[in-house]
Short mmCIF file of C-alpha atoms in Angstrom, two decimals:
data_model
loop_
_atom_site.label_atom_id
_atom_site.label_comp_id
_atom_site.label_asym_id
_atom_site.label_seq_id
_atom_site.Cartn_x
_atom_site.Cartn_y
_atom_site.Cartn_z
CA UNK A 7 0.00 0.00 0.00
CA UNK A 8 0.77 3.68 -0.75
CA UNK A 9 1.62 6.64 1.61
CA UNK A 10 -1.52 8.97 1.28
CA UNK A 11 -0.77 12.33 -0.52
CA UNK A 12 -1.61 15.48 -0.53
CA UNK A 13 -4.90 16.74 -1.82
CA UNK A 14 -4.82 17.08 -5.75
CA UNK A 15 -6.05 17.78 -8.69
CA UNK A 16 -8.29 15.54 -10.86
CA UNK A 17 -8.69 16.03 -14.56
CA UNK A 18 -11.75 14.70 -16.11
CA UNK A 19 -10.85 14.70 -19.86
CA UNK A 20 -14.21 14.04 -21.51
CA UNK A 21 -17.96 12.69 -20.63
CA UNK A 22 -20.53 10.98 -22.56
CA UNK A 23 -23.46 12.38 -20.30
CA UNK A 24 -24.72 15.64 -19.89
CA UNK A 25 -22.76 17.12 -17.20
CA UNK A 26 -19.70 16.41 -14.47
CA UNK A 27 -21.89 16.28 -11.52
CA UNK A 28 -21.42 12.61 -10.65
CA UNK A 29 -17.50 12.47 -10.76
CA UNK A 30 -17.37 16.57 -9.10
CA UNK A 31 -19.74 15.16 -6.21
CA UNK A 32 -17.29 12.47 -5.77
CA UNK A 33 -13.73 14.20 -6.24
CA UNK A 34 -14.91 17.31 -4.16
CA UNK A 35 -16.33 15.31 -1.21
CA UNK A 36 -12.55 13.77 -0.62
CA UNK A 37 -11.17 17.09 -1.10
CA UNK A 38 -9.84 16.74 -4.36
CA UNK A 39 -9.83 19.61 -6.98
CA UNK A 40 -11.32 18.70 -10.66
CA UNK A 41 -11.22 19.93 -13.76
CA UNK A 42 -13.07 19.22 -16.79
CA UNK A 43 -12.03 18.73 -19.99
CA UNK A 44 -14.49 18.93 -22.98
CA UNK A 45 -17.49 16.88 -23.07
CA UNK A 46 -16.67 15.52 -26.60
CA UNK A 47 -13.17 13.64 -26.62
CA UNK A 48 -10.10 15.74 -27.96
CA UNK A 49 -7.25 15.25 -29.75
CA UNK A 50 -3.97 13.57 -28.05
CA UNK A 51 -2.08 16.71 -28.40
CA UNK A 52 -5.28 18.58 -26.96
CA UNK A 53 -5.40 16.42 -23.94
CA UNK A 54 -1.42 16.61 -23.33
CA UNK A 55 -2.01 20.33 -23.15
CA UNK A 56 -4.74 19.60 -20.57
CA UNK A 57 -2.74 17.34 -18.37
CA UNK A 58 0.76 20.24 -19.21
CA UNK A 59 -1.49 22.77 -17.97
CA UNK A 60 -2.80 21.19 -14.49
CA UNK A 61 -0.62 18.42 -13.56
CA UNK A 62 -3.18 16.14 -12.26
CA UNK A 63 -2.78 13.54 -9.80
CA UNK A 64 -5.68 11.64 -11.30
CA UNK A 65 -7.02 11.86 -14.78
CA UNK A 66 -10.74 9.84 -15.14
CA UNK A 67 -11.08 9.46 -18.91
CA UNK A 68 -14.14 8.28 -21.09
CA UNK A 69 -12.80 8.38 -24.74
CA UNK A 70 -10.52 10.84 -25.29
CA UNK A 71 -7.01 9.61 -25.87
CA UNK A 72 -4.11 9.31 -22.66
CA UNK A 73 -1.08 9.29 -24.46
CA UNK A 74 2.56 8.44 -23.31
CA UNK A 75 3.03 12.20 -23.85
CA UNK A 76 0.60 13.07 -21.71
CA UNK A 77 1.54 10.84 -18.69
CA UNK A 78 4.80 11.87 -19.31
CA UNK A 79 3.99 15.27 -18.63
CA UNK A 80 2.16 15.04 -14.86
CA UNK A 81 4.97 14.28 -12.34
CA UNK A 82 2.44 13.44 -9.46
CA UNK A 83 0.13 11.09 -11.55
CA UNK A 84 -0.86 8.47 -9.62
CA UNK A 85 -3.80 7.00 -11.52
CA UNK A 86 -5.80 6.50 -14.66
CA UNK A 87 -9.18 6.08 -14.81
CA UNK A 88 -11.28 4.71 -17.26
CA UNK A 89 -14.81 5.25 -17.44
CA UNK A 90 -15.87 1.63 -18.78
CA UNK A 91 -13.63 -1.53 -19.68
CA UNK A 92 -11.72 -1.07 -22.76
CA UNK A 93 -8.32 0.54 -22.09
CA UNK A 94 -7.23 1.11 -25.95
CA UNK A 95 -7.23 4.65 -25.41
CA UNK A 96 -4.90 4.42 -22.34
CA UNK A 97 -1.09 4.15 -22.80
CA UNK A 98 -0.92 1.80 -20.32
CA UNK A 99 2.79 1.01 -20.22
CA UNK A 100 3.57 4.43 -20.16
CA UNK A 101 2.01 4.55 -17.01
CA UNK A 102 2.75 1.25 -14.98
CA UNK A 103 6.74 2.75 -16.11
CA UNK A 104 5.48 5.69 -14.29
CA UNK A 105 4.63 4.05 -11.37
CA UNK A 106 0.63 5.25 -11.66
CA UNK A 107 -2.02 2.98 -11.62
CA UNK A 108 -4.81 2.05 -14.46
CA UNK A 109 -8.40 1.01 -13.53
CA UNK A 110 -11.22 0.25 -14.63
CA UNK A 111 -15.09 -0.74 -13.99
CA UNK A 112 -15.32 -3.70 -15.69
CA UNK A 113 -18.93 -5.07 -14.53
CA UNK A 114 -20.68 -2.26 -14.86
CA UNK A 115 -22.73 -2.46 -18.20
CA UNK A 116 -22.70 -6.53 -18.14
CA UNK A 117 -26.51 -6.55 -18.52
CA UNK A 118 -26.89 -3.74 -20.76
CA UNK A 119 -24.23 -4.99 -23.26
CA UNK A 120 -25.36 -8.17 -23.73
CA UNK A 121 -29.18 -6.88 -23.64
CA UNK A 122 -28.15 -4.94 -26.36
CA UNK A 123 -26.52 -7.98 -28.45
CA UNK A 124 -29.82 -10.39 -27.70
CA UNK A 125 -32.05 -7.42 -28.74
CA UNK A 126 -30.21 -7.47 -32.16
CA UNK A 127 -30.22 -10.70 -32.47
CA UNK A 128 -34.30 -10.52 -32.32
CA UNK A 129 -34.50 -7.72 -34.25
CA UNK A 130 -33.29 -9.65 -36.91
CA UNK A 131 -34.51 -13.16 -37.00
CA UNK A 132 -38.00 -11.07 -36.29
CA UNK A 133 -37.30 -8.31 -39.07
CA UNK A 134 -38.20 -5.72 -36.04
CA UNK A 135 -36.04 -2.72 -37.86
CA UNK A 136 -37.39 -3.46 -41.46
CA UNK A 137 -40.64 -4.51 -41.69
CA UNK A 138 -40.67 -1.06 -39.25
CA UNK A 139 -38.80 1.23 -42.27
CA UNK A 140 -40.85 -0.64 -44.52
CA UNK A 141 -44.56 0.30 -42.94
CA UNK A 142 -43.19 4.16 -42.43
CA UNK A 143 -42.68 3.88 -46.15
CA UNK A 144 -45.76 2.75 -46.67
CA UNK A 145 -45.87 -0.61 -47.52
CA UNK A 146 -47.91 -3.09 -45.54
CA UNK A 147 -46.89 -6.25 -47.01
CA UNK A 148 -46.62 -9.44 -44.97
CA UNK A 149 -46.07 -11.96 -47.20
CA UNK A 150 -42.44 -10.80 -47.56
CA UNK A 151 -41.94 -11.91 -44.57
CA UNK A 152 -38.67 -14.21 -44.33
CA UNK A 153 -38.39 -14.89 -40.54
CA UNK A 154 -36.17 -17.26 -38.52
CA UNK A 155 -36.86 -19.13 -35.31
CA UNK A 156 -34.47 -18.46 -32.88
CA UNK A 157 -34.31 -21.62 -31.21
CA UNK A 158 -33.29 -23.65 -34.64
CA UNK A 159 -30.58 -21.23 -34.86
CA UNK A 160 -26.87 -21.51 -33.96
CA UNK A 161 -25.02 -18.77 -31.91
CA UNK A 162 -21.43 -18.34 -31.79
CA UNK A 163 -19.93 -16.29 -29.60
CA UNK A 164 -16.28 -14.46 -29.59
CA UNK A 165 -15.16 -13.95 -26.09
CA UNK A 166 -16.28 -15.73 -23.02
CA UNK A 167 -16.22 -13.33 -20.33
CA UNK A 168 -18.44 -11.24 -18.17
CA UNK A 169 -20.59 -9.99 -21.14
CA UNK A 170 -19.89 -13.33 -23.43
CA UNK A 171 -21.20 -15.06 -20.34
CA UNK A 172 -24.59 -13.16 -19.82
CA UNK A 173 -25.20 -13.32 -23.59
CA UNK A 174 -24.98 -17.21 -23.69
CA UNK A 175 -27.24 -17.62 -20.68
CA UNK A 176 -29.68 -15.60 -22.36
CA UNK A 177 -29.54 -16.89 -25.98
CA UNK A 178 -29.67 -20.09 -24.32
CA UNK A 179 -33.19 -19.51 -22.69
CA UNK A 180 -34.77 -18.99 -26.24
CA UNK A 181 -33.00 -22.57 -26.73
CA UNK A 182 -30.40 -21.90 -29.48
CA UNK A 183 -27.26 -24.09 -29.94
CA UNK A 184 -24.58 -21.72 -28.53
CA UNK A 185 -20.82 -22.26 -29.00
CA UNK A 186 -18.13 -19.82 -27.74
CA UNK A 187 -14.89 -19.33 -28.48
CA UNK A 188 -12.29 -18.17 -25.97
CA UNK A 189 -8.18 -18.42 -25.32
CA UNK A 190 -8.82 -18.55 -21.15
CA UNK A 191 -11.96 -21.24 -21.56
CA UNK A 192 -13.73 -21.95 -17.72
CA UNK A 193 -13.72 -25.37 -16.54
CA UNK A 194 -17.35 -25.11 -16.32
CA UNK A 195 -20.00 -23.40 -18.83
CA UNK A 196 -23.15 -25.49 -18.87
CA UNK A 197 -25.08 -25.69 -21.91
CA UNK A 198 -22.34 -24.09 -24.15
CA UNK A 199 -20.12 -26.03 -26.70
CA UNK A 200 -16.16 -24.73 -27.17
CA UNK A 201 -14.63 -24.25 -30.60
CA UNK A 202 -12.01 -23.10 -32.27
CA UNK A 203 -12.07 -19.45 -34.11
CA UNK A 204 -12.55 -21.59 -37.63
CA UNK A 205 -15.47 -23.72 -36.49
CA UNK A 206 -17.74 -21.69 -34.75
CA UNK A 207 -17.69 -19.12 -37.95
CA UNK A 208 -18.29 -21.99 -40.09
CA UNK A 209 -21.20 -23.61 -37.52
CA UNK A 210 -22.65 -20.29 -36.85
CA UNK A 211 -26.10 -18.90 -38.02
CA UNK A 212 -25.09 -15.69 -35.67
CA UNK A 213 -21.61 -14.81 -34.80
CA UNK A 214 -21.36 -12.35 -31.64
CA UNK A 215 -18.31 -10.20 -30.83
CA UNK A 216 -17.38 -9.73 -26.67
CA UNK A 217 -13.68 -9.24 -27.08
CA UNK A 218 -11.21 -6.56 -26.12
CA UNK A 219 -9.64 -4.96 -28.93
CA UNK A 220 -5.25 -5.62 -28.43
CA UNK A 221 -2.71 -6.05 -31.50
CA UNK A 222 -4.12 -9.79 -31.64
CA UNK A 223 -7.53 -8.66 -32.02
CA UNK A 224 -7.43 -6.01 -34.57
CA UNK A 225 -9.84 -6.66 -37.61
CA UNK A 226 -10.20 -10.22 -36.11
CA UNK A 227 -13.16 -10.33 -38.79
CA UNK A 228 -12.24 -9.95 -41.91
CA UNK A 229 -12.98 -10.92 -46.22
CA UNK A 230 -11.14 -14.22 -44.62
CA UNK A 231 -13.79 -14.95 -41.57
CA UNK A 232 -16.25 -13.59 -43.19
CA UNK A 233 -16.06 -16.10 -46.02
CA UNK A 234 -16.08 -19.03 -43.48
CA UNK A 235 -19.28 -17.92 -42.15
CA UNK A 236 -22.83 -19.65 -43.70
CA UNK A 237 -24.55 -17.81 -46.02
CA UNK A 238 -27.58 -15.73 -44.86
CA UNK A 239 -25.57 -14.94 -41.54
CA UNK A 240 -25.81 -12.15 -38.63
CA UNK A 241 -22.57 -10.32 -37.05
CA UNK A 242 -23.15 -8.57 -34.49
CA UNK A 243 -19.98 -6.31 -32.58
CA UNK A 244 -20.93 -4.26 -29.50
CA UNK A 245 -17.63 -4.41 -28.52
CA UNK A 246 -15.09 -2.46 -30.43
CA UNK A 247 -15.32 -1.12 -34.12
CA UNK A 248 -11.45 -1.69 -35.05
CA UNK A 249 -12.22 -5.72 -34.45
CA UNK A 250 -14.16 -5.99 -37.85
CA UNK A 251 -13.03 -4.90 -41.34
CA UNK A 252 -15.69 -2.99 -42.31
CA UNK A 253 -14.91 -2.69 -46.28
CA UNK A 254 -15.05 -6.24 -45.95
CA UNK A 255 -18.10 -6.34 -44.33
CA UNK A 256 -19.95 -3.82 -46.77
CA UNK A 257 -18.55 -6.27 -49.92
CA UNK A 258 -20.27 -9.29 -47.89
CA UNK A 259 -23.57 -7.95 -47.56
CA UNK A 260 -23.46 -6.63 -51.15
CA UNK A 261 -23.25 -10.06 -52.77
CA UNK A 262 -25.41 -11.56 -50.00
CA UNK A 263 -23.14 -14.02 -48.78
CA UNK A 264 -24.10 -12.19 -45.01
CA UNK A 265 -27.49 -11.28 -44.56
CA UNK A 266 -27.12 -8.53 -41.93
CA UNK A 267 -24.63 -6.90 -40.04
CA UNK A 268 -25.72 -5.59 -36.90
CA UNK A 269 -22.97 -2.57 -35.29
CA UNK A 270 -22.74 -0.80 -32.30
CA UNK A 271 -19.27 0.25 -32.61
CA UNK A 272 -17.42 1.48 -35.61
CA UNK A 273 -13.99 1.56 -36.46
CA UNK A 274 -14.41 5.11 -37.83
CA UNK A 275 -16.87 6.24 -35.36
CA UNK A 276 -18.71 8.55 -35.39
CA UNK A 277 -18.25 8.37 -38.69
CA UNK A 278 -20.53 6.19 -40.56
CA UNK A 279 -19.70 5.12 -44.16
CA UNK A 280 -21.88 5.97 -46.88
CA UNK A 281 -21.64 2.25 -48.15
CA UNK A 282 -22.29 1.03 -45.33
CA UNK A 283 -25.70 3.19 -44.44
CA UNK A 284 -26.46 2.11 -48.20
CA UNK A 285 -26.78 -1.23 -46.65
CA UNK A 286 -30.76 -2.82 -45.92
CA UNK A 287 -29.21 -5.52 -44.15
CA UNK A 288 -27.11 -3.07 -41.78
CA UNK A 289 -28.83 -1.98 -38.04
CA UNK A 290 -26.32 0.67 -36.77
CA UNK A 291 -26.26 2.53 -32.86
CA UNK A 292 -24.16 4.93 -32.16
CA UNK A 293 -21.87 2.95 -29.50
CA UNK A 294 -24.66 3.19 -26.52
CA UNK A 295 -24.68 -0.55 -25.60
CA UNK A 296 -23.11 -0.04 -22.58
CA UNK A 297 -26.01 2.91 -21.67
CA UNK A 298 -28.94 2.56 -19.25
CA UNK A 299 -29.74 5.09 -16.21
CA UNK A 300 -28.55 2.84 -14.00
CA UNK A 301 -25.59 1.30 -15.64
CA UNK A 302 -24.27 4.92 -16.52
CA UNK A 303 -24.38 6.56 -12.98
CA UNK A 304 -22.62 3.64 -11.97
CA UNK A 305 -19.72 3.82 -14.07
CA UNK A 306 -19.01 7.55 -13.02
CA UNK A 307 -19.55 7.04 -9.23
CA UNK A 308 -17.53 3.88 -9.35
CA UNK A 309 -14.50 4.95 -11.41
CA UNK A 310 -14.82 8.15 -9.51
CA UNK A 311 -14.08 6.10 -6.51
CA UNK A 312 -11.29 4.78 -7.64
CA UNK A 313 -9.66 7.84 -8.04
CA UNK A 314 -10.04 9.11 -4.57
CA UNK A 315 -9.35 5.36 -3.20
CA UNK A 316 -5.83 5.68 -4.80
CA UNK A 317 -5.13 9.10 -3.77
CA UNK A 318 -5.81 8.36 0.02
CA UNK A 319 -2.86 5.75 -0.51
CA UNK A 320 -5.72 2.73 -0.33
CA UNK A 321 -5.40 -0.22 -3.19
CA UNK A 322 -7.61 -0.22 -6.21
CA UNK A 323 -10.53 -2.50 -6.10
CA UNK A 324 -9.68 -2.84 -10.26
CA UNK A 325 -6.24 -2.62 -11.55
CA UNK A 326 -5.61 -2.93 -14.68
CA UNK A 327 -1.64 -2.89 -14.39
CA UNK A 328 1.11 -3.06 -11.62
CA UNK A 329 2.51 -0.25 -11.30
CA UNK A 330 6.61 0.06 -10.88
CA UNK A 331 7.24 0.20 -7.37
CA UNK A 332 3.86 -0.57 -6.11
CA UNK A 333 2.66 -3.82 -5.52
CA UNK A 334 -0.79 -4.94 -4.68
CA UNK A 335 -3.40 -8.05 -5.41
CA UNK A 336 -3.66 -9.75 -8.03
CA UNK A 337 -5.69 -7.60 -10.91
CA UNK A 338 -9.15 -8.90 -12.60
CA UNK A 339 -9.54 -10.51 -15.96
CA UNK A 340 -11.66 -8.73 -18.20
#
């Protein structure tokens, strides 16, 4: 453990919510200064200026980008906080060399995500989003209905933790087949059927991303996977946009080989291509799968915490590193 320090400052480098009154209630109670960065994420450079500028002791960041730079540049940092699980904006070597902590909340949205992949799925074997665009336009017309059952269907899914693990158990209530794919199986997953990367594309009717996106995982669907999959498919990624090729994902539905492709993350978020929008088989949100009332005042009050857990010289309840010259329990798997 730590020696507490002094009281510091706390930069906040972006939101996705209306305001900063969650994290300000939390930082100020502790006696903790913060400032606020813009709500929409900035540049690296932007944020380096930020961090230049105040010298934080703890930066809490949504989206915006914590560069080496940046860490580089705040001699008291002693922790970085994500707002949610994905650290790919973090530089987190940069910072365990620095000797500051990196944590996250990693359980916070685990019904909401996979609520959000399982309403998807169902809006597409039931043809919720366009038999919807299709009465708006007009057209009441249900003999062009092609609907699946669910429970005939096969499920693959990429990633077998928290959220992989909700999503199976409830797939697996509508009674779908539902295989998973993961480098760190458990010992013990009732009802769900192991495969390698290969098979469960090539077994799948719906193929599910709940992975973190690292080097290994970068545009982990591609033309390649893509082409393994069974014709008349359904990918779904509420996970992170950089995992699937897009351009390959646009030339699938084009010749039909998938039937829909179902995104709430983008690799160039929040830009949307225009071939891709062009798509009838494509159901887009704009990276909110992790979102519910609940879920999001959560996150801030939680990640909030950690900041001012660290900073009293206390351990983190979630690191995501070990710091040089700190030492502490063992961290959580994602």
């Amino acid at each position: 453990m730590t020696s507490p320090s002094r009281l510091g400052t706390v930069l906040l480098t972006d939101y996705a919510w209306p305001d900063d009154s969650v994290e300000r209630s939390v930082i100020e109670k502790a006696g903790h200064t913060l400032v606020t960065g813009p709500a929409e994420p900035a540049s690296a450079e932007a944020i380096e200026e930020l961090v230049a500028e105040h010298r934080p002791t703890g930066i809490l960041t949504c989206w915006a980008p914590v560069s080496a730079t940046a860490i580089g540049t705040a001699p008291d940092l002693r922790i970085v906080a994500r707002l949610g699980v994905g650290l790919d904006n973090i530089a987190v070597e940069a910072a365990t060399e620095r000797g500051a902590w990196v944590t996250n909340v990693p359980d916070y949205c685990v019904e909401e995500v996979s609520d959000h992949a399982v309403g998807m799925v169902l809006a597409w074997t039931r043809g919720l989003a366009v038999f919807d665009r299709e009465v708006r336009a007009g057209r009441w017309d249900p003999a062009s209905a092609r609907l699946r059952r669910l429970s005939s269907l096969t499920c693959g899914i990429v990633g077998y933790g928290r959220i992989g693990r909700s999503t199976a158990a409830k797939l697996g209530a509508f009674g779908c087949r539902i295989l998973a794919h993961d480098p760190f199986p458990p010992k013990d997953a009732p009802g769900v059927e192991w495969a390698g990367l290969e098979e469960l594309l090539r077994r799948s009717d719906v193929v599910i991303l709940h992975v973190p996106l690292t080097p290994g995982t970068h545009h982990i669907i591609g033309a390649e996977q893509l082409a393994l999959m069974k014709p008349g498919g359904l990918l779904v990624n509420v996970s992170r946009g950089p995992l699937v090729d897009t351009d390959a994902v646009v030339k699938a539905l084009d010749s039909g080989h998938l039937d829909s492709a179902a995104f709430d993350v983008l690799e160039s978020e929040p830009h949307v291509p225009a071939a891709l929008l062009d798509q009838p088989g494509a159901l887009i949100t704009p990276h909110v799968a992790f979102s519910s009332d609940a879920s999001v005042t959560e996150l801030r009050r939680r990640a909030a915490e950690e900041v001012v857990r660290i900073l009293a010289g206390e351990p983190p309840a979630h690191a995501c590193n070990s710091p040089r010259g700190l030492t502490t329990g063992p961290g959580e798997r994602r």
